[in-house]
Each structure stands twice: as structure tokens, then as C-alpha cells.
Amino acid sequence: MTFVTYLTYVQSARILGVFPYPSRSHSILGQALFTELAKRGHDVTYLSPYPFKTPPAENYRDIAITSKGLFDSFQEELDASFEDTKVNIVFMLKFWFDNIARMQEYTMSDPAVQKLLHSGEKFDICIIEFLFNESLLGFGAQFDCKIIAMSTIGQVKYINDMIHSPLPMSTTPHPFLSFTDRMSFTQRIENIISYVIEDIGFYVYHYPLQKAIYDKYFKADKPSFYDMMKHSVSMVFLNTHYSLNFPQAYLP
């Protein structure tokens, strides 16, 4: 009698998705990704303000962020976006930084988020929607897992800085400006000045706000905030397409 044994190697992961930005379109993007990951056999936990009414698979778990303040802050952001489209870049950045930090406070203090942080669960990978929310890299430190950042607005300078990818300011128009990649000399100067102002705003104002949230909500024995920013992200997913942007230099 002959016995034949077939050995099949299957590698699945416990994946945490953190998509707290209270925009339906952002959540749809995340849901599509995590539904497919669940269908391919991974154990998925998806943290967002927009849970499915019925989970798409048995190995898909929604954790709903229900804080009213989160949605109120997002509505304030939407209202401001349509009030004045010619606002000074300094005031625009400050508004964004303040509002994002406020939304993260509502997110991190949400009971469902607090329960997850103190659950003692283990994850292999954490995929984070990355939108001016560097403090959320603490999820990687909290669960000691690899981090994939997902930029729902494509490639921008602070993403490039995080993964040490150069961004030529002379040819890449700042997203707050209406320039093309074929700028005049004066437009290039204005473009570079805008990027410099943005950099100053990030380091002087935005990063300290993010560091305070990171230090407040994640476990004590974690890497420093700036070490997490420099070294924790293993991969970046970009929600973009070559037909929607001017040519840029991309890392593989």
C-alpha cells in the first residue's frame, strides 16, 4: 500500500487597517483593499468611521470609530475648503495641521480604539491611511508589527521625506499652487518658497503636535516619535495614476 501526502504551504497574516479619516471616499478605498485581503485568506481588522453593515467575510472584522467630534471636525474642514480658495499657504497649513490633530485626538480617545490598544492582540502588518497623521505610526510600535503607509492623495513631499525619496522642487508643482510641470522662472521660485514654508511649518508646528499625540496614547516603551518617522515604514501605497499627475521621480 502506498500513501501519498500533499503538503501545501499557505502564508496568511493578521492585518490591521487604520483608516480614521472621516471621508466616505477614503473609507471606500480602504474597504476595497481589506475586503480583497480577507478574500485571499488573511485575518483582517479594519478600524474606520464607516463599518460594513454586513462583514464581507468571516475573517474580516470592523471596528467602528463613532466619535461625533471626529465628524464635526471633518465638516468644518469641508466648509472651510469652499469658503476661500485663495487663502495664504501659511494659514491653510495651520488650519490643516490643527484640524488633523483635533481629529486624531477624537480618534485616539474613542472607546473602540482604546479597547483595541489595550487588548493585547498581535498583528503582523498595520496598513495606515497616511494623511498628515504621523502620530498614528504608533500603532506599529503598539503591536510590534510592520507598517505600510497608504497615501490616499498620491505622492506629496512629506511622503517623499519619510521614505527618503528626493522630490525636485524645480519641476514638481506644490499641490496648493495651480502650476504645471512647465513653470516659468518666477513660478519655480514661488514653488520652491512654498515648499520651504511647508517644511518649516511641518518641523516647527505640525510635528510637535503629532509627537504630543504619539507620546500620550501609545505604550511607554516605544521608539521615539522621530525614529518612528524615519525608520518604521516598510512600504507606501499611492492612490494615484500616471494619467492624473505630471511626470515625477518614483522609488520602486
mmCIF file of C-alpha atoms in Angstrom:
data_model
loop_
_atom_site.group_PDB
_atom_site.id
_atom_site.type_symbol
_atom_site.label_atom_id
_atom_site.label_comp_id
_atom_site.label_asym_id
_atom_site.label_seq_id
_atom_site.Cartn_x
_atom_site.Cartn_y
_atom_site.Cartn_z
ATOM 1 C CA MET A 1 0.000 0.000 0.000
ATOM 2 C CA THR A 2 1.328 3.416 -0.919
ATOM 3 C CA PHE A 3 0.490 6.619 0.875
ATOM 4 C CA VAL A 4 0.836 9.923 -0.941
ATOM 5 C CA THR A 5 0.804 13.119 1.067
ATOM 6 C CA TYR A 6 0.366 16.545 -0.476
ATOM 7 C CA LEU A 7 1.825 19.381 1.548
ATOM 8 C CA THR A 8 0.500 22.833 0.763
ATOM 9 C CA TYR A 9 2.276 25.905 2.129
ATOM 10 C CA VAL A 10 -0.074 28.774 2.906
ATOM 11 C CA GLN A 11 1.118 32.053 4.379
ATOM 12 C CA SER A 12 -1.523 34.340 5.830
ATOM 13 C CA ALA A 13 -1.149 37.348 8.081
ATOM 14 C CA ARG A 14 -3.062 39.188 10.772
ATOM 15 C CA ILE A 15 -3.508 42.630 9.267
ATOM 16 C CA LEU A 16 -4.737 45.777 10.999
ATOM 17 C CA GLY A 17 -6.108 48.609 8.871
ATOM 18 C CA VAL A 18 -6.227 52.103 10.380
ATOM 19 C CA PHE A 19 -8.306 54.434 8.220
ATOM 20 C CA PRO A 20 -9.681 57.031 10.659
ATOM 21 C CA TYR A 21 -10.176 59.955 8.276
ATOM 22 C CA PRO A 22 -13.961 60.542 8.239
ATOM 23 C CA SER A 23 -14.333 60.782 4.478
ATOM 24 C CA ARG A 24 -16.536 58.192 2.810
ATOM 25 C CA SER A 25 -14.370 58.115 -0.335
ATOM 26 C CA HIS A 26 -11.225 57.345 1.686
ATOM 27 C CA SER A 27 -13.007 54.552 3.512
ATOM 28 C CA ILE A 28 -14.304 53.027 0.274
ATOM 29 C CA LEU A 29 -10.706 52.794 -0.912
ATOM 30 C CA GLY A 30 -9.652 51.064 2.301
ATOM 31 C CA GLN A 31 -12.642 48.723 2.317
ATOM 32 C CA ALA A 32 -11.851 47.553 -1.206
ATOM 33 C CA LEU A 33 -8.258 46.739 -0.234
ATOM 34 C CA PHE A 34 -9.123 44.959 3.000
ATOM 35 C CA THR A 35 -12.046 43.030 1.541
ATOM 36 C CA GLU A 36 -9.688 41.593 -1.060
ATOM 37 C CA LEU A 37 -7.069 40.776 1.585
ATOM 38 C CA ALA A 38 -9.739 38.897 3.552
ATOM 39 C CA LYS A 39 -10.826 37.007 0.438
ATOM 40 C CA ARG A 40 -7.212 35.916 -0.042
ATOM 41 C CA GLY A 41 -7.149 34.310 3.381
ATOM 42 C CA HIS A 42 -5.694 36.996 5.636
ATOM 43 C CA ASP A 43 -7.200 37.774 9.032
ATOM 44 C CA VAL A 44 -8.304 41.394 8.713
ATOM 45 C CA THR A 45 -9.261 44.011 11.303
ATOM 46 C CA TYR A 46 -10.387 47.329 9.835
ATOM 47 C CA LEU A 47 -10.603 50.437 12.024
ATOM 48 C CA SER A 48 -12.638 53.273 10.483
ATOM 49 C CA PRO A 49 -15.705 55.509 10.925
ATOM 50 C CA TYR A 50 -17.575 53.571 8.203
ATOM 51 C CA PRO A 51 -18.049 49.874 9.042
ATOM 52 C CA PHE A 52 -19.839 47.476 6.715
ATOM 53 C CA LYS A 53 -23.433 46.673 7.681
ATOM 54 C CA THR A 54 -22.570 43.044 6.995
ATOM 55 C CA PRO A 55 -18.908 41.893 7.066
ATOM 56 C CA PRO A 56 -17.823 40.649 3.609
ATOM 57 C CA ALA A 57 -16.079 37.579 5.049
ATOM 58 C CA GLU A 58 -15.781 35.607 8.294
ATOM 59 C CA ASN A 59 -12.141 36.662 8.667
ATOM 60 C CA TYR A 60 -12.999 40.364 8.280
ATOM 61 C CA ARG A 61 -13.677 42.385 11.446
ATOM 62 C CA ASP A 62 -14.820 46.013 11.549
ATOM 63 C CA ILE A 63 -14.041 48.287 14.485
ATOM 64 C CA ALA A 64 -16.154 51.426 14.228
ATOM 65 C CA ILE A 65 -14.986 54.874 15.316
ATOM 66 C CA THR A 66 -18.142 56.649 16.458
ATOM 67 C CA SER A 67 -16.873 59.930 17.949
ATOM 68 C CA LYS A 68 -19.198 62.796 16.972
ATOM 69 C CA GLY A 69 -16.346 65.279 17.319
ATOM 70 C CA LEU A 70 -14.463 63.497 14.535
ATOM 71 C CA PHE A 71 -17.280 64.067 12.050
ATOM 72 C CA ASP A 72 -17.853 67.658 13.240
ATOM 73 C CA SER A 73 -14.185 68.495 12.661
ATOM 74 C CA PHE A 74 -14.301 66.980 9.192
ATOM 75 C CA GLN A 75 -17.386 69.016 8.321
ATOM 76 C CA GLU A 76 -15.591 72.157 9.498
ATOM 77 C CA GLU A 77 -12.722 71.263 7.168
ATOM 78 C CA LEU A 78 -15.097 70.796 4.240
ATOM 79 C CA ASP A 79 -16.840 74.103 4.921
ATOM 80 C CA ALA A 80 -13.537 75.974 5.093
ATOM 81 C CA SER A 81 -12.349 74.409 1.819
ATOM 82 C CA PHE A 82 -15.185 76.061 -0.085
ATOM 83 C CA GLU A 83 -15.178 79.418 1.701
ATOM 84 C CA ASP A 84 -11.933 80.869 0.377
ATOM 85 C CA THR A 85 -9.809 79.183 -2.270
ATOM 86 C CA LYS A 86 -7.163 81.953 -2.255
ATOM 87 C CA VAL A 87 -6.152 81.750 1.403
ATOM 88 C CA ASN A 88 -2.486 82.257 2.303
ATOM 89 C CA ILE A 89 -0.473 78.998 2.340
ATOM 90 C CA VAL A 90 0.653 79.618 5.934
ATOM 91 C CA PHE A 91 -2.912 79.911 7.217
ATOM 92 C CA MET A 92 -4.023 76.952 5.104
ATOM 93 C CA LEU A 93 -1.287 74.721 6.531
ATOM 94 C CA LYS A 94 -2.011 75.828 10.103
ATOM 95 C CA PHE A 95 -5.707 75.093 9.640
ATOM 96 C CA TRP A 96 -4.927 71.631 8.241
ATOM 97 C CA PHE A 97 -2.431 70.827 10.999
ATOM 98 C CA ASP A 98 -4.765 71.959 13.787
ATOM 99 C CA ASN A 99 -7.801 70.181 12.385
ATOM 100 C CA ILE A 100 -5.965 66.917 11.691
ATOM 101 C CA ALA A 101 -4.542 66.936 15.219
ATOM 102 C CA ARG A 102 -8.016 67.557 16.630
ATOM 103 C CA MET A 103 -9.456 64.673 14.593
ATOM 104 C CA GLN A 104 -6.681 62.388 15.810
ATOM 105 C CA GLU A 105 -7.476 63.271 19.420
ATOM 106 C CA TYR A 106 -11.088 62.270 18.809
ATOM 107 C CA THR A 107 -9.905 59.081 17.095
ATOM 108 C CA MET A 108 -7.422 58.013 19.755
ATOM 109 C CA SER A 109 -9.794 58.734 22.661
ATOM 110 C CA ASP A 110 -12.654 56.795 21.036
ATOM 111 C CA PRO A 111 -13.670 53.849 23.293
ATOM 112 C CA ALA A 112 -13.329 51.296 20.492
ATOM 113 C CA VAL A 113 -9.788 52.485 19.702
ATOM 114 C CA GLN A 114 -8.798 52.436 23.373
ATOM 115 C CA LYS A 115 -10.165 48.898 23.728
ATOM 116 C CA LEU A 116 -8.105 47.750 20.740
ATOM 117 C CA LEU A 117 -4.913 49.429 22.001
ATOM 118 C CA HIS A 118 -5.182 47.649 25.359
ATOM 119 C CA SER A 119 -6.471 44.330 24.032
ATOM 120 C CA GLY A 120 -3.099 42.609 23.923
ATOM 121 C CA GLU A 121 -3.807 41.436 20.368
ATOM 122 C CA LYS A 122 -0.993 40.686 17.939
ATOM 123 C CA PHE A 123 -0.748 41.798 14.317
ATOM 124 C CA ASP A 124 1.835 41.122 11.624
ATOM 125 C CA ILE A 125 1.158 44.179 9.473
ATOM 126 C CA CYS A 126 -0.513 47.525 10.040
ATOM 127 C CA ILE A 127 -1.708 49.468 6.998
ATOM 128 C CA ILE A 128 -2.286 53.118 7.909
ATOM 129 C CA GLU A 129 -4.037 55.760 5.867
ATOM 130 C CA PHE A 130 -1.345 58.424 5.868
ATOM 131 C CA LEU A 131 -2.655 61.991 5.736
ATOM 132 C CA PHE A 132 -0.739 64.421 7.977
ATOM 133 C CA ASN A 133 -1.145 61.887 10.810
ATOM 134 C CA GLU A 134 2.395 60.781 11.671
ATOM 135 C CA SER A 135 1.397 60.027 15.271
ATOM 136 C CA LEU A 136 -0.580 57.003 14.032
ATOM 137 C CA LEU A 137 2.710 55.270 13.275
ATOM 138 C CA GLY A 138 2.447 54.419 16.964
ATOM 139 C CA PHE A 139 0.097 51.568 16.010
ATOM 140 C CA GLY A 140 3.156 49.817 14.598
ATOM 141 C CA ALA A 141 5.021 50.312 17.864
ATOM 142 C CA GLN A 142 1.993 49.331 19.965
ATOM 143 C CA PHE A 143 1.557 45.984 18.185
ATOM 144 C CA ASP A 144 5.213 45.482 17.208
ATOM 145 C CA CYS A 145 4.354 44.975 13.545
ATOM 146 C CA LYS A 146 5.456 46.147 10.127
ATOM 147 C CA ILE A 147 3.897 49.345 8.789
ATOM 148 C CA ILE A 148 2.593 50.060 5.309
ATOM 149 C CA ALA A 149 1.514 53.659 4.752
ATOM 150 C CA MET A 150 -1.252 54.330 2.241
ATOM 151 C CA SER A 151 -1.420 57.835 0.813
ATOM 152 C CA THR A 152 -4.966 58.436 -0.366
ATOM 153 C CA ILE A 153 -3.881 61.700 -2.047
ATOM 154 C CA GLY A 154 -0.966 60.276 -4.015
ATOM 155 C CA GLN A 155 2.657 61.341 -3.771
ATOM 156 C CA VAL A 156 3.408 64.537 -1.856
ATOM 157 C CA LYS A 157 6.581 65.920 -0.309
ATOM 158 C CA TYR A 158 6.078 64.757 3.274
ATOM 159 C CA ILE A 159 5.636 61.199 1.960
ATOM 160 C CA ASN A 160 8.882 61.528 -0.008
ATOM 161 C CA ASP A 161 10.705 62.868 3.047
ATOM 162 C CA MET A 162 9.511 59.951 5.168
ATOM 163 C CA ILE A 163 10.857 57.331 2.745
ATOM 164 C CA HIS A 164 13.983 59.365 1.873
ATOM 165 C CA SER A 165 12.986 59.886 -1.737
ATOM 166 C CA PRO A 166 14.106 63.124 -3.423
ATOM 167 C CA LEU A 167 11.433 65.412 -4.829
ATOM 168 C CA PRO A 168 12.771 68.002 -7.331
ATOM 169 C CA MET A 169 11.054 71.233 -6.334
ATOM 170 C CA SER A 170 12.035 72.884 -9.598
ATOM 171 C CA THR A 171 9.804 70.550 -11.610
ATOM 172 C CA THR A 172 7.193 69.230 -9.150
ATOM 173 C CA PRO A 173 4.443 71.814 -8.551
ATOM 174 C CA HIS A 174 3.307 72.316 -4.984
ATOM 175 C CA PRO A 175 -0.227 70.890 -4.529
ATOM 176 C CA PHE A 176 -1.513 74.223 -3.158
ATOM 177 C CA LEU A 177 -0.459 76.022 -6.357
ATOM 178 C CA SER A 178 -2.019 75.830 -9.807
ATOM 179 C CA PHE A 179 1.261 75.422 -11.672
ATOM 180 C CA THR A 180 2.121 72.722 -14.215
ATOM 181 C CA ASP A 181 5.454 70.925 -14.517
ATOM 182 C CA ARG A 182 6.480 73.551 -17.104
ATOM 183 C CA MET A 183 6.947 76.512 -14.795
ATOM 184 C CA SER A 184 8.480 79.850 -15.639
ATOM 185 C CA PHE A 185 11.480 81.086 -13.663
ATOM 186 C CA THR A 186 9.347 83.197 -11.311
ATOM 187 C CA GLN A 187 6.898 80.316 -10.845
ATOM 188 C CA ARG A 188 9.775 77.997 -9.900
ATOM 189 C CA ILE A 189 10.909 80.491 -7.291
ATOM 190 C CA GLU A 190 7.379 80.736 -5.875
ATOM 191 C CA ASN A 191 7.110 76.951 -5.953
ATOM 192 C CA ILE A 192 10.358 76.477 -4.020
ATOM 193 C CA ILE A 193 9.359 79.135 -1.471
ATOM 194 C CA SER A 194 6.042 77.309 -0.930
ATOM 195 C CA TYR A 195 7.860 74.042 -0.256
ATOM 196 C CA VAL A 196 10.272 75.757 2.148
ATOM 197 C CA ILE A 197 7.349 77.326 4.033
ATOM 198 C CA GLU A 198 5.705 73.893 4.196
ATOM 199 C CA ASP A 199 8.892 72.318 5.582
ATOM 200 C CA ILE A 200 9.184 74.994 8.262
ATOM 201 C CA GLY A 201 5.527 74.515 9.169
ATOM 202 C CA PHE A 202 5.978 70.761 9.496
ATOM 203 C CA TYR A 203 9.058 70.893 11.721
ATOM 204 C CA VAL A 204 8.145 73.927 13.827
ATOM 205 C CA TYR A 205 4.396 73.379 14.263
ATOM 206 C CA HIS A 206 2.987 70.120 12.885
ATOM 207 C CA TYR A 207 5.472 67.526 14.131
ATOM 208 C CA PRO A 208 5.333 68.774 17.760
ATOM 209 C CA LEU A 209 1.518 68.377 17.638
ATOM 210 C CA GLN A 210 1.902 64.856 16.292
ATOM 211 C CA LYS A 211 4.601 63.963 18.814
ATOM 212 C CA ALA A 212 2.334 65.013 21.684
ATOM 213 C CA ILE A 213 -0.426 62.664 20.464
ATOM 214 C CA TYR A 214 2.072 59.844 19.865
ATOM 215 C CA ASP A 215 3.540 60.187 23.365
ATOM 216 C CA LYS A 216 0.120 60.452 25.001
ATOM 217 C CA TYR A 217 -1.666 57.428 23.588
ATOM 218 C CA PHE A 218 0.863 54.693 22.823
ATOM 219 C CA LYS A 219 2.778 52.431 25.194
ATOM 220 C CA ALA A 220 5.692 53.821 27.172
ATOM 221 C CA ASP A 221 8.424 51.517 25.828
ATOM 222 C CA LYS A 222 8.118 52.675 22.222
ATOM 223 C CA PRO A 223 10.722 54.183 19.885
ATOM 224 C CA SER A 224 10.939 57.952 19.801
ATOM 225 C CA PHE A 225 8.498 59.756 17.533
ATOM 226 C CA TYR A 226 11.218 60.910 15.156
ATOM 227 C CA ASP A 227 12.768 57.433 14.957
ATOM 228 C CA MET A 228 9.344 56.028 14.031
ATOM 229 C CA MET A 229 9.001 58.639 11.293
ATOM 230 C CA LYS A 230 12.425 57.903 9.828
ATOM 231 C CA HIS A 231 12.612 54.125 10.060
ATOM 232 C CA SER A 232 9.256 52.427 10.645
ATOM 233 C CA VAL A 233 7.521 52.479 7.242
ATOM 234 C CA SER A 234 8.365 49.459 5.097
ATOM 235 C CA MET A 235 6.263 50.312 2.054
ATOM 236 C CA VAL A 236 3.982 53.057 0.710
ATOM 237 C CA PHE A 237 0.850 52.530 -1.377
ATOM 238 C CA LEU A 238 -0.103 55.528 -3.512
ATOM 239 C CA ASN A 239 -3.648 56.225 -4.606
ATOM 240 C CA THR A 240 -2.699 57.764 -7.921
ATOM 241 C CA HIS A 241 -2.350 57.126 -11.635
ATOM 242 C CA TYR A 242 0.068 58.430 -14.228
ATOM 243 C CA SER A 243 -2.787 59.968 -16.210
ATOM 244 C CA LEU A 244 -3.709 62.232 -13.267
ATOM 245 C CA ASN A 245 -0.296 63.741 -12.477
ATOM 246 C CA PHE A 246 2.699 65.289 -14.125
ATOM 247 C CA PRO A 247 5.762 63.039 -14.519
ATOM 248 C CA GLN A 248 7.584 62.534 -11.214
ATOM 249 C CA ALA A 249 10.510 60.509 -9.934
ATOM 250 C CA TYR A 250 9.178 57.467 -8.077
ATOM 251 C CA LEU A 251 11.008 54.919 -5.995
ATOM 252 C CA PRO A 252 10.250 51.283 -6.943
#
